[in-house]
Amino acid sequence: MSIKIGTVEKIINEREEISELLVKVNNEDYKAILYKKLTGKVSVGDRVLLNTTAVELSLGTGGNHFVICNLEDAEKGLSSGGHIMKLRYTPYQLKVFAAEEQDSKYHGLFNEFKSLNNIPVIIGTLHSMLVPVSFMARHLDKELKIVYIMTDGAALPISLSKAVNNLKNKKIIEKTITVGNSFGGDLECVNIYNGLIAAKEIEKADLIIVTMGPGITGTGTRYGFTGVEQGQIIDAVNTLGGIPIAIPRISFADKRQRHIGISHHSITVLKEICKTKAYIPIPKFNNDNDSVLLNQLIENNIDKKHEIKYYNVNYIDEVLNACPFNMRSMGRNYMEDREYFITAALSSQMAIDLIQNQ
């Protein structure tokens, strides 16, 4: 990693657990992110130690400096409770109080757990799916209790997500759970299995949404992307007795051929990675795009392996156009990548249909 020392010039924005800063490094100004749980607070004029790797690599989502330490107030005491470590065996390892650990009042619930009892679990691959999915679900059912589980496939601190902050403030998402090495949710869990159990037994969810945090790692190779976790989560939901709804990544705006129609990410997951059946909503756009999607499903035997349902999508435009939150994916907004966001929203329609038919 690249490490530099900078000076805090300005606090641009501040939320409960995160600060966006303007820092000066070698007489140039840069944006920096500070996680209060890791480094405490800073003030204008403080000298800070910065991880500058992402900026030097010209990365997109991760293209900020990150504060490692406030050199003016370097020491920080240990909080009480909990002994489960995340970011284990790194200089950044931190202690959390996991919901399932022995000293937790919820410990017994995990051993007594029997089944998710057919709770729909919507499983996405990109964090940008979270807003259309949750907004659509709340539009369809005002009383639905929605719990979001963030995996560690991308960003690890949930506080980085402005979407989560906005959705919680508007009571669209009620509770959050961070699993694996992601951290900062209302509940912490060791893995996706206990995260799903916690969503049902502790948070009493009616609908569970699972995606990674902001960012994704991809290499342009068949299996080299962190979105493969969608297949493993589908299997986990089936193991625990839930109903997995897999959001296919669909776009006709991406310049990369491998992501046109149903992305190769989704085809790989649904064809090869998951070993069990998922429910998959497929939009009907009433144009040539429909035949592209149908051919991809048939050619890869996805239509035989999974439960496919086709939906008309005209009404979804009106709903998503009313969404007050920013919707962007890969730099494209709703109108620039309409098919992508509509497909994500359709998963909520499928979830509500399944709930009503139980």
Short mmCIF file of C-alpha atoms in Angstrom, two decimals:
data_model
loop_
_atom_site.label_atom_id
_atom_site.label_comp_id
_atom_site.label_asym_id
_atom_site.label_seq_id
_atom_site.Cartn_x
_atom_site.Cartn_y
_atom_site.Cartn_z
CA MET A 1 0.00 0.00 0.00
CA SER A 2 0.94 3.62 -0.42
CA ILE A 3 0.96 5.65 2.81
CA LYS A 4 1.26 9.42 3.07
CA ILE A 5 0.84 12.06 5.77
CA GLY A 6 -1.72 14.80 5.16
CA THR A 7 -3.44 17.63 6.97
CA VAL A 8 -7.20 17.97 7.41
CA GLU A 9 -8.29 21.12 5.54
CA LYS A 10 -12.06 20.73 5.84
CA ILE A 11 -14.75 18.33 7.06
CA ILE A 12 -16.94 18.10 3.95
CA ASN A 13 -19.66 15.86 5.32
CA GLU A 14 -20.22 14.03 8.56
CA ARG A 15 -22.53 11.19 9.49
CA GLU A 16 -22.75 9.19 12.69
CA GLU A 17 -19.95 6.75 11.82
CA ILE A 18 -18.12 8.31 8.90
CA SER A 19 -16.55 11.62 7.90
CA GLU A 20 -15.68 12.84 4.42
CA LEU A 21 -12.66 15.10 4.58
CA LEU A 22 -10.61 17.39 2.39
CA VAL A 23 -6.95 16.74 3.12
CA LYS A 24 -3.80 18.37 1.83
CA VAL A 25 -0.98 16.06 0.76
CA ASN A 26 2.19 17.53 -0.74
CA ASN A 27 0.37 20.84 -1.36
CA GLU A 28 -2.52 19.17 -3.23
CA ASP A 29 -6.08 18.67 -1.99
CA TYR A 30 -7.75 15.25 -1.97
CA LYS A 31 -10.91 13.72 -0.57
CA ALA A 32 -10.47 11.25 2.26
CA ILE A 33 -12.76 8.91 4.19
CA LEU A 34 -12.54 8.46 7.95
CA TYR A 35 -14.30 5.66 9.83
CA LYS A 36 -14.87 6.82 13.39
CA LYS A 37 -15.06 3.29 14.80
CA LEU A 38 -11.55 2.63 13.55
CA THR A 39 -9.75 5.94 14.05
CA GLY A 40 -11.93 8.20 16.17
CA LYS A 41 -12.69 11.79 15.18
CA VAL A 42 -10.49 14.48 13.64
CA SER A 43 -10.49 18.26 13.59
CA VAL A 44 -9.39 20.76 10.98
CA GLY A 45 -5.63 21.12 11.19
CA ASP A 46 -4.97 17.57 12.44
CA ARG A 47 -2.20 15.62 10.77
CA VAL A 48 -3.42 12.23 9.58
CA LEU A 49 -1.83 9.08 8.23
CA LEU A 50 -3.48 8.15 4.92
CA ASN A 51 -3.75 5.07 2.75
CA THR A 52 -3.47 6.65 -0.71
CA THR A 53 -3.33 3.44 -2.76
CA ALA A 54 -6.74 3.70 -4.46
CA VAL A 55 -6.14 7.23 -5.73
CA GLU A 56 -2.72 6.33 -7.07
CA LEU A 57 -4.31 3.38 -8.93
CA SER A 58 -7.08 5.67 -10.25
CA LEU A 59 -9.80 3.33 -8.96
CA GLY A 60 -13.47 4.28 -9.28
CA THR A 61 -15.64 3.43 -6.25
CA GLY A 62 -12.62 3.14 -3.97
CA GLY A 63 -10.91 6.23 -5.36
CA ASN A 64 -10.44 8.10 -2.09
CA HIS A 65 -7.72 8.36 0.48
CA PHE A 66 -8.55 6.56 3.72
CA VAL A 67 -7.49 7.72 7.17
CA ILE A 68 -5.40 5.15 8.99
CA CYS A 69 -4.67 7.18 12.09
CA ASN A 70 -5.05 10.67 13.53
CA LEU A 71 -1.47 11.52 14.43
CA GLU A 72 -2.66 14.18 16.88
CA ASP A 73 -4.66 11.61 18.89
CA ALA A 74 -3.23 8.22 17.97
CA GLU A 75 -4.27 6.13 20.97
CA LYS A 76 -7.76 4.69 21.32
CA GLY A 77 -9.20 2.58 24.13
CA LEU A 78 -11.04 -0.72 23.76
CA SER A 79 -14.83 -0.63 24.13
CA SER A 80 -16.60 -3.13 26.35
CA GLY A 81 -18.32 -6.33 25.20
CA GLY A 82 -17.69 -8.80 22.41
CA HIS A 83 -14.68 -10.81 21.35
CA ILE A 84 -15.27 -11.72 17.69
CA MET A 85 -12.64 -10.24 15.42
CA LYS A 86 -13.22 -8.90 11.91
CA LEU A 87 -10.42 -8.03 9.47
CA ARG A 88 -8.60 -10.75 11.42
CA TYR A 89 -4.83 -10.87 11.68
CA THR A 90 -4.35 -7.57 9.90
CA PRO A 91 -3.17 -4.30 11.47
CA TYR A 92 -6.80 -3.14 11.18
CA GLN A 93 -8.47 -6.00 13.04
CA LEU A 94 -11.35 -4.84 15.17
CA LYS A 95 -13.54 -6.38 17.84
CA VAL A 96 -17.30 -6.69 17.42
CA PHE A 97 -20.03 -8.11 19.62
CA ALA A 98 -21.46 -10.77 17.30
CA ALA A 99 -25.10 -11.70 17.77
CA GLU A 100 -24.29 -15.41 18.04
CA GLU A 101 -21.32 -15.36 20.40
CA GLN A 102 -21.59 -17.08 23.76
CA ASP A 103 -22.09 -13.92 25.83
CA SER A 104 -24.88 -12.65 23.58
CA LYS A 105 -28.47 -12.83 24.80
CA TYR A 106 -29.35 -14.20 21.37
CA HIS A 107 -26.89 -17.10 21.51
CA GLY A 108 -29.55 -19.72 22.21
CA LEU A 109 -31.73 -18.64 19.27
CA PHE A 110 -29.11 -19.88 16.82
CA ASN A 111 -29.01 -23.36 18.34
CA GLU A 112 -32.80 -23.53 18.55
CA PHE A 113 -33.33 -22.40 14.95
CA LYS A 114 -35.41 -24.72 12.75
CA SER A 115 -36.28 -22.96 9.50
CA LEU A 116 -36.69 -19.63 7.71
CA ASN A 117 -40.24 -20.80 7.01
CA ASN A 118 -40.27 -19.68 3.38
CA ILE A 119 -39.23 -16.08 3.98
CA PRO A 120 -38.31 -14.56 0.59
CA VAL A 121 -34.65 -13.63 0.42
CA ILE A 122 -33.73 -11.34 -2.48
CA ILE A 123 -30.10 -11.86 -3.48
CA GLY A 124 -28.30 -9.28 -5.56
CA THR A 125 -24.78 -8.99 -6.90
CA LEU A 126 -24.21 -5.23 -6.88
CA HIS A 127 -24.88 -2.72 -4.11
CA SER A 128 -26.66 -0.48 -6.61
CA MET A 129 -29.50 -3.00 -6.66
CA LEU A 130 -30.41 -2.18 -3.06
CA VAL A 131 -32.27 1.10 -3.68
CA PRO A 132 -34.66 -0.09 -6.43
CA VAL A 133 -35.30 -3.38 -4.61
CA SER A 134 -36.09 -1.86 -1.22
CA PHE A 135 -37.95 1.17 -2.58
CA MET A 136 -40.16 -1.07 -4.73
CA ALA A 137 -40.82 -3.44 -1.83
CA ARG A 138 -41.90 -0.57 0.42
CA HIS A 139 -44.11 0.81 -2.35
CA LEU A 140 -45.88 -2.54 -2.66
CA ASP A 141 -46.29 -3.14 1.08
CA LYS A 142 -46.08 -0.28 3.57
CA GLU A 143 -46.07 -2.66 6.57
CA LEU A 144 -43.33 -4.99 5.38
CA LYS A 145 -40.36 -5.34 7.73
CA ILE A 146 -37.28 -5.26 5.52
CA VAL A 147 -33.88 -6.35 6.80
CA TYR A 148 -30.71 -5.83 4.78
CA ILE A 149 -27.70 -8.15 5.07
CA MET A 150 -24.42 -6.79 3.73
CA THR A 151 -21.77 -9.33 2.77
CA ASP A 152 -18.03 -8.79 2.54
CA GLY A 153 -17.80 -9.13 -1.25
CA ALA A 154 -16.91 -5.44 -1.68
CA ALA A 155 -16.71 -2.54 0.82
CA LEU A 156 -16.47 -3.80 4.38
CA PRO A 157 -17.77 -0.83 6.46
CA ILE A 158 -21.53 -0.46 5.98
CA SER A 159 -21.19 3.21 6.92
CA LEU A 160 -19.64 3.88 3.51
CA SER A 161 -23.03 3.34 1.89
CA LYS A 162 -25.05 6.53 1.53
CA ALA A 163 -27.88 4.36 0.18
CA VAL A 164 -28.14 2.41 3.43
CA ASN A 165 -28.06 5.63 5.45
CA ASN A 166 -30.86 7.17 3.35
CA LEU A 167 -33.02 4.03 3.30
CA LYS A 168 -32.79 3.64 7.07
CA ASN A 169 -33.55 7.30 7.71
CA LYS A 170 -36.74 6.95 5.65
CA LYS A 171 -37.67 3.70 7.45
CA ILE A 172 -37.61 1.77 4.18
CA ILE A 173 -35.00 -0.60 5.56
CA GLU A 174 -35.53 -1.17 9.25
CA LYS A 175 -32.43 -3.10 10.31
CA THR A 176 -29.04 -4.06 8.91
CA ILE A 177 -26.78 -7.04 9.53
CA THR A 178 -23.12 -7.25 8.51
CA VAL A 179 -21.62 -10.70 7.95
CA GLY A 180 -18.17 -12.12 7.35
CA ASN A 181 -15.60 -9.34 7.56
CA SER A 182 -18.07 -6.55 6.78
CA PHE A 183 -18.91 -4.54 9.87
CA GLY A 184 -21.03 -1.76 11.33
CA GLY A 185 -24.56 -3.17 10.96
CA ASP A 186 -27.20 -3.10 13.68
CA LEU A 187 -26.18 -6.71 14.23
CA GLU A 188 -22.87 -8.42 13.49
CA CYS A 189 -22.75 -12.07 12.45
CA VAL A 190 -19.93 -14.46 11.61
CA ASN A 191 -21.34 -15.67 8.28
CA ILE A 192 -24.33 -15.55 5.93
CA TYR A 193 -26.06 -18.51 7.56
CA ASN A 194 -26.23 -16.88 10.96
CA GLY A 195 -26.98 -13.55 9.30
CA LEU A 196 -30.10 -15.07 7.76
CA ILE A 197 -31.07 -16.68 11.05
CA ALA A 198 -30.60 -13.38 12.87
CA ALA A 199 -32.78 -11.58 10.31
CA LYS A 200 -35.64 -13.97 11.04
CA GLU A 201 -35.28 -14.80 14.73
CA ILE A 202 -33.97 -11.50 16.11
CA GLU A 203 -35.19 -8.84 13.68
CA LYS A 204 -38.43 -10.66 12.70
CA ALA A 205 -37.99 -9.85 9.01
CA ASP A 206 -40.78 -10.30 6.48
CA LEU A 207 -38.34 -9.77 3.61
CA ILE A 208 -34.56 -10.12 3.58
CA ILE A 209 -32.32 -8.42 1.02
CA VAL A 210 -28.71 -9.56 0.60
CA THR A 211 -26.04 -7.77 -1.43
CA MET A 212 -22.41 -6.84 -1.06
CA GLY A 213 -21.50 -3.28 -0.14
CA PRO A 214 -20.39 -0.56 -2.58
CA GLY A 215 -17.90 -1.76 -5.16
CA ILE A 216 -17.25 -5.17 -6.72
CA THR A 217 -14.09 -6.94 -7.82
CA GLY A 218 -14.06 -8.28 -11.38
CA THR A 219 -11.29 -9.53 -13.62
CA GLY A 220 -13.03 -10.28 -16.92
CA THR A 221 -12.51 -14.00 -16.29
CA ARG A 222 -15.15 -16.67 -15.95
CA TYR A 223 -15.07 -17.04 -12.18
CA GLY A 224 -12.95 -14.08 -11.15
CA PHE A 225 -15.57 -11.77 -9.62
CA THR A 226 -16.83 -11.42 -6.08
CA GLY A 227 -20.44 -11.67 -7.29
CA VAL A 228 -20.01 -15.47 -7.37
CA GLU A 229 -21.20 -15.25 -3.76
CA GLN A 230 -24.76 -14.97 -5.09
CA GLY A 231 -24.67 -18.67 -5.95
CA GLN A 232 -23.42 -19.65 -2.52
CA ILE A 233 -26.08 -17.50 -0.86
CA ILE A 234 -28.82 -19.12 -2.98
CA ASP A 235 -27.71 -22.49 -1.63
CA ALA A 236 -27.55 -21.15 1.94
CA VAL A 237 -31.13 -19.83 1.73
CA ASN A 238 -32.38 -23.18 0.44
CA THR A 239 -30.49 -25.02 3.19
CA LEU A 240 -32.18 -22.88 5.84
CA GLY A 241 -35.68 -23.18 4.38
CA GLY A 242 -36.11 -19.76 2.78
CA ILE A 243 -37.08 -18.84 -0.78
CA PRO A 244 -34.10 -17.46 -2.75
CA ILE A 245 -34.94 -14.82 -5.34
CA ALA A 246 -31.89 -14.17 -7.52
CA ILE A 247 -31.67 -10.81 -9.27
CA PRO A 248 -30.15 -11.33 -12.71
CA ARG A 249 -27.80 -8.56 -13.77
CA ILE A 250 -29.44 -7.32 -16.97
CA SER A 251 -28.27 -4.37 -19.03
CA PHE A 252 -28.36 -3.21 -22.62
CA ALA A 253 -26.33 -0.09 -21.89
CA ASP A 254 -23.00 -1.63 -20.91
CA LYS A 255 -20.27 -1.19 -23.51
CA ARG A 256 -18.76 -4.56 -22.61
CA GLN A 257 -20.30 -7.37 -24.64
CA ARG A 258 -19.99 -9.86 -21.78
CA HIS A 259 -22.45 -7.76 -19.75
CA ILE A 260 -25.08 -7.26 -22.49
CA GLY A 261 -28.46 -8.84 -21.81
CA ILE A 262 -27.94 -11.20 -18.90
CA SER A 263 -24.39 -10.53 -17.70
CA HIS A 264 -21.88 -13.35 -17.83
CA HIS A 265 -21.69 -12.89 -14.05
CA SER A 266 -25.33 -13.95 -13.65
CA ILE A 267 -25.07 -16.73 -16.22
CA THR A 268 -22.05 -18.21 -14.46
CA VAL A 269 -23.72 -18.06 -11.05
CA LEU A 270 -27.09 -19.44 -12.14
CA LYS A 271 -25.66 -22.08 -14.46
CA GLU A 272 -22.65 -23.30 -12.49
CA ILE A 273 -22.08 -21.85 -9.03
CA CYS A 274 -25.39 -22.46 -7.30
CA LYS A 275 -26.35 -26.11 -6.84
CA THR A 276 -29.97 -25.49 -5.91
CA LYS A 277 -32.98 -23.74 -7.45
CA ALA A 278 -33.71 -20.02 -7.28
CA TYR A 279 -36.70 -17.93 -8.29
CA ILE A 280 -35.76 -15.48 -11.04
CA PRO A 281 -37.84 -12.53 -12.32
CA ILE A 282 -37.36 -11.73 -16.00
CA PRO A 283 -38.71 -8.46 -17.45
CA LYS A 284 -40.78 -8.32 -20.65
CA PHE A 285 -39.75 -5.14 -22.46
CA ASN A 286 -41.89 -5.85 -25.54
CA ASN A 287 -38.99 -5.23 -27.91
CA ASP A 288 -36.00 -7.09 -29.35
CA ASN A 289 -34.38 -7.29 -25.93
CA ASP A 290 -36.89 -9.97 -24.92
CA SER A 291 -35.56 -12.45 -27.46
CA VAL A 292 -31.97 -11.80 -26.34
CA LEU A 293 -32.89 -12.66 -22.75
CA LEU A 294 -34.92 -15.72 -23.75
CA ASN A 295 -32.12 -17.12 -25.88
CA GLN A 296 -29.61 -16.66 -23.07
CA LEU A 297 -31.87 -18.49 -20.62
CA ILE A 298 -32.44 -21.39 -23.01
CA GLU A 299 -28.85 -21.69 -24.24
CA ASN A 300 -27.56 -21.98 -20.68
CA ASN A 301 -30.41 -24.23 -19.41
CA ILE A 302 -31.21 -21.64 -16.76
CA ASP A 303 -34.90 -21.93 -17.63
CA LYS A 304 -34.79 -25.64 -16.71
CA LYS A 305 -32.73 -25.34 -13.55
CA HIS A 306 -34.59 -22.42 -11.96
CA GLU A 307 -38.11 -21.09 -11.47
CA ILE A 308 -38.50 -18.32 -14.05
CA LYS A 309 -41.36 -15.84 -14.05
CA TYR A 310 -41.88 -13.16 -16.69
CA TYR A 311 -43.28 -9.74 -15.79
CA ASN A 312 -44.63 -6.78 -17.72
CA VAL A 313 -42.70 -3.73 -16.64
CA ASN A 314 -44.60 -0.64 -17.78
CA TYR A 315 -45.86 0.21 -14.28
CA ILE A 316 -42.38 0.09 -12.76
CA ASP A 317 -41.25 3.26 -14.52
CA GLU A 318 -43.79 5.31 -12.59
CA VAL A 319 -42.65 3.82 -9.27
CA LEU A 320 -38.91 4.21 -9.82
CA ASN A 321 -39.24 7.67 -11.30
CA ALA A 322 -40.74 8.72 -7.96
CA CYS A 323 -37.76 7.37 -6.00
CA PRO A 324 -36.08 10.27 -4.13
CA PHE A 325 -32.75 8.45 -3.82
CA ASN A 326 -29.87 8.45 -6.24
CA MET A 327 -29.83 5.37 -8.47
CA ARG A 328 -26.58 4.80 -10.32
CA SER A 329 -24.74 1.69 -11.43
CA MET A 330 -21.39 1.64 -13.19
CA GLY A 331 -21.74 5.40 -13.61
CA ARG A 332 -25.14 5.18 -15.31
CA ASN A 333 -28.38 6.58 -13.90
CA TYR A 334 -31.89 5.15 -14.17
CA MET A 335 -32.69 6.53 -17.61
CA GLU A 336 -29.29 5.46 -18.96
CA ASP A 337 -29.63 1.87 -17.73
CA ARG A 338 -33.38 1.43 -17.27
CA GLU A 339 -33.38 -2.34 -17.82
CA TYR A 340 -30.91 -2.89 -15.00
CA PHE A 341 -32.92 -1.04 -12.35
CA ILE A 342 -36.27 -2.40 -13.52
CA THR A 343 -35.01 -5.97 -13.21
CA ALA A 344 -33.83 -5.30 -9.67
CA ALA A 345 -37.21 -3.82 -8.73
CA LEU A 346 -39.01 -6.83 -10.22
CA SER A 347 -37.46 -9.04 -7.55
CA SER A 348 -39.58 -7.21 -4.97
CA GLN A 349 -42.72 -7.80 -7.02
CA MET A 350 -41.85 -11.50 -7.08
CA ALA A 351 -41.23 -11.50 -3.32
CA ILE A 352 -44.59 -9.88 -2.59
CA ASP A 353 -46.32 -12.36 -4.90
CA LEU A 354 -44.71 -15.26 -3.02
CA ILE A 355 -45.68 -13.82 0.36
CA GLN A 356 -49.29 -13.31 -0.71
CA ASN A 357 -49.55 -16.82 -2.12
CA GLN A 358 -48.35 -18.54 1.04
#
